[in-house]
Short mmCIF file of C-alpha atoms in Angstrom, two decimals:
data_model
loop_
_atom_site.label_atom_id
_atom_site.label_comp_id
_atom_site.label_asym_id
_atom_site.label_seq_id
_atom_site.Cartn_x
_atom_site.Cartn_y
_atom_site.Cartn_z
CA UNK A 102 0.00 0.00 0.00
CA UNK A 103 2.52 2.86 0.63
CA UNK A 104 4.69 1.82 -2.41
CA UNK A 105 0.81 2.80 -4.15
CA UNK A 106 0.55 6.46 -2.17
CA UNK A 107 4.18 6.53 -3.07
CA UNK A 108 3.63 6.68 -7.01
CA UNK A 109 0.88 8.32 -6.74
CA UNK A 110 2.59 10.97 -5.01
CA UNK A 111 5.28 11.45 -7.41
CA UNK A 112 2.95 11.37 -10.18
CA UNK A 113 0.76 14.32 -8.51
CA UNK A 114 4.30 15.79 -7.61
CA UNK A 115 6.42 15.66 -10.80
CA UNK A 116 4.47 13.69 -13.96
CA UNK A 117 1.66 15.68 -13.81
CA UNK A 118 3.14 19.53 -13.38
CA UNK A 119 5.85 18.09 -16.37
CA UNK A 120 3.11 16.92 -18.39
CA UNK A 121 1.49 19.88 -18.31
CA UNK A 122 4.34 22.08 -18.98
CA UNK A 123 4.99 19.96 -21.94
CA UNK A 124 1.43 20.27 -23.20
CA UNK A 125 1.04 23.88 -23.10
CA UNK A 126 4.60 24.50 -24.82
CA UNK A 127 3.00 22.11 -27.35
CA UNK A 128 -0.08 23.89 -27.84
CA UNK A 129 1.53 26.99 -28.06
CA UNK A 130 3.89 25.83 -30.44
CA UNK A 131 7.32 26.50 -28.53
CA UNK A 132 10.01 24.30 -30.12
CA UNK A 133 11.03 21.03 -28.44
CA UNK A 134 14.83 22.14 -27.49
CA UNK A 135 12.88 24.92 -25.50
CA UNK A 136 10.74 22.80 -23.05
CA UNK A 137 13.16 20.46 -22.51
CA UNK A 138 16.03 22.65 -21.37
CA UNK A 139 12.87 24.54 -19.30
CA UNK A 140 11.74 21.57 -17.72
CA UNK A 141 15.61 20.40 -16.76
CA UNK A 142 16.21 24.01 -15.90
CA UNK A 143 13.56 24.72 -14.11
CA UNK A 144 13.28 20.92 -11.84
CA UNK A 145 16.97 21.28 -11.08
CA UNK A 146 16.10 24.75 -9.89
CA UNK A 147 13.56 23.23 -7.21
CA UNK A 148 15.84 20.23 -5.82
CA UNK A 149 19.03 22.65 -5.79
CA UNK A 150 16.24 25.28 -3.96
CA UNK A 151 15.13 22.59 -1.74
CA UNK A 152 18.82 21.08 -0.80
CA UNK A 153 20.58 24.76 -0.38
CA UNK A 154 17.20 25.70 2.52
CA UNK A 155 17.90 22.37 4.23
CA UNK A 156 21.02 21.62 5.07
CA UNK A 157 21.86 22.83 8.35
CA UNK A 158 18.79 21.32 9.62
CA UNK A 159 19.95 18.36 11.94
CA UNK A 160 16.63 16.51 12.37
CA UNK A 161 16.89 15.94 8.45
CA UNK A 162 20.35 15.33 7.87
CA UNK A 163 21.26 14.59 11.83
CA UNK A 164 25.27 13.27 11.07
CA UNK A 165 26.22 15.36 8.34
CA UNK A 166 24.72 18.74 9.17
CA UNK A 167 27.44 21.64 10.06
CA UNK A 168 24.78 22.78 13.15
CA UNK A 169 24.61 19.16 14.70
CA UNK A 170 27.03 18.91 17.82
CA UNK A 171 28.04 22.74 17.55
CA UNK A 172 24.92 23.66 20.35
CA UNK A 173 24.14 26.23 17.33
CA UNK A 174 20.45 26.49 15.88
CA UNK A 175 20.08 25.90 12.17
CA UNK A 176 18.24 28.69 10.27
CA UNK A 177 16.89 28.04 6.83
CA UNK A 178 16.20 30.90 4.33
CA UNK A 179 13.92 30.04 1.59
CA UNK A 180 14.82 32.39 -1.29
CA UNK A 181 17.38 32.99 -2.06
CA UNK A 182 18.19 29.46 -0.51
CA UNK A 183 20.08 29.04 2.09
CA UNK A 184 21.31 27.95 5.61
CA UNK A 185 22.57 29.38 8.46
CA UNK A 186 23.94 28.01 11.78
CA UNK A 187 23.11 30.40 14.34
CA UNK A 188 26.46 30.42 16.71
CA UNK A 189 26.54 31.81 20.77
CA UNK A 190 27.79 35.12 19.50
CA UNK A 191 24.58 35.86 17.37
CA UNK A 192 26.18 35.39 13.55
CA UNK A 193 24.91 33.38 11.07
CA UNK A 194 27.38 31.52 9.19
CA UNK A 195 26.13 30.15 5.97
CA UNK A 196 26.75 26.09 5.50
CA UNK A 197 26.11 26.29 1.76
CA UNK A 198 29.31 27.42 -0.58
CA UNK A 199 29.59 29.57 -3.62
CA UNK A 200 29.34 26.79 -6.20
CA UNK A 201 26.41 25.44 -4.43
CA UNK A 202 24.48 29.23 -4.87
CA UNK A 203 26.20 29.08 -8.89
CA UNK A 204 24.40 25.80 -9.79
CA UNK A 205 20.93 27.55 -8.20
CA UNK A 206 21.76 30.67 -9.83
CA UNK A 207 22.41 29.43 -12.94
CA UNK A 208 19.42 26.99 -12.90
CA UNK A 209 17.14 29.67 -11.98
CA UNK A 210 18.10 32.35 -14.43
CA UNK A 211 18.90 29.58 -17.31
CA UNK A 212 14.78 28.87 -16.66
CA UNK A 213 14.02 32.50 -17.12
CA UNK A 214 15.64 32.93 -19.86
CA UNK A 215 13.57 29.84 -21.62
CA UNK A 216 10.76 31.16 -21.05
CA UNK A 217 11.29 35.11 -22.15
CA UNK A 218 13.37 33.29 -25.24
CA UNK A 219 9.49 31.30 -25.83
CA UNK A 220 7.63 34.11 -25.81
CA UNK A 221 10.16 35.73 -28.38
CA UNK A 222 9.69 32.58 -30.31
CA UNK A 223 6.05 32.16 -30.38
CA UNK A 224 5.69 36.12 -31.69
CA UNK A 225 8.08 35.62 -34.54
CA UNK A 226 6.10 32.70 -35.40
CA UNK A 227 3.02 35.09 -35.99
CA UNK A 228 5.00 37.76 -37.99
#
């Protein structure tokens, strides 16, 4: 039974919104090369999101997380994604690194640019 909820849930969670995505690009006659970098673009920008706002949590990721066995509290930041480890003196230190905020960065802006470069596509198609 929960392997059932479990594919249902990722088909609710990622076919569907995909599908979707896919169809509407379709309809609206955006070429092929476009949706598919949108749709890697634009999923890698969510799990990079998600990883980057939860990693100094220690219930998630209890041996690995840089907050766990400091006695600091984690901090998550949600956009732009990130996390902090709140330390005795008041800082936050961030656990995430500069390539880590790149690949987000460049995800997020590489999805962007798909879809303003769609929308130029789909009015040249009418002139």
């Amino acid at each position: 039974m929960k392997a059932l909820i479990l594919l249902f849930a990722a088909f609710v969670v990622f076919v569907m919104p995909t599908s979707l995505v896919w169809l509407l690009g379709r309809r609206a006659r955006v070429p092929n090369w476009m949706l598919i970098v949108f749709l890697l673009a634009g999923w890698l920008t969510v799990f990079v999101g998600l990883a980057l706002s939860q990693r100094a949590q220690p219930s998630l990721f209890p041996d690995t997380s840089p907050c766990y066995g400091t006695h600091s509290t984690p901090v998550s930041q949600y956009f732009p994604p990130d996390s902090f480890c709140r330390h005795a003196d008041g800082e936050l230190r961030t656990v995430n690194g500069p390539n880590a905020k790149l690949v987000f960065w460049t995800a997020a802006n590489t999805t962007l640019a798909m879809a303003i470069a769609a929308a130029f596509a789909r009015r040249r198609q009418r002139v």
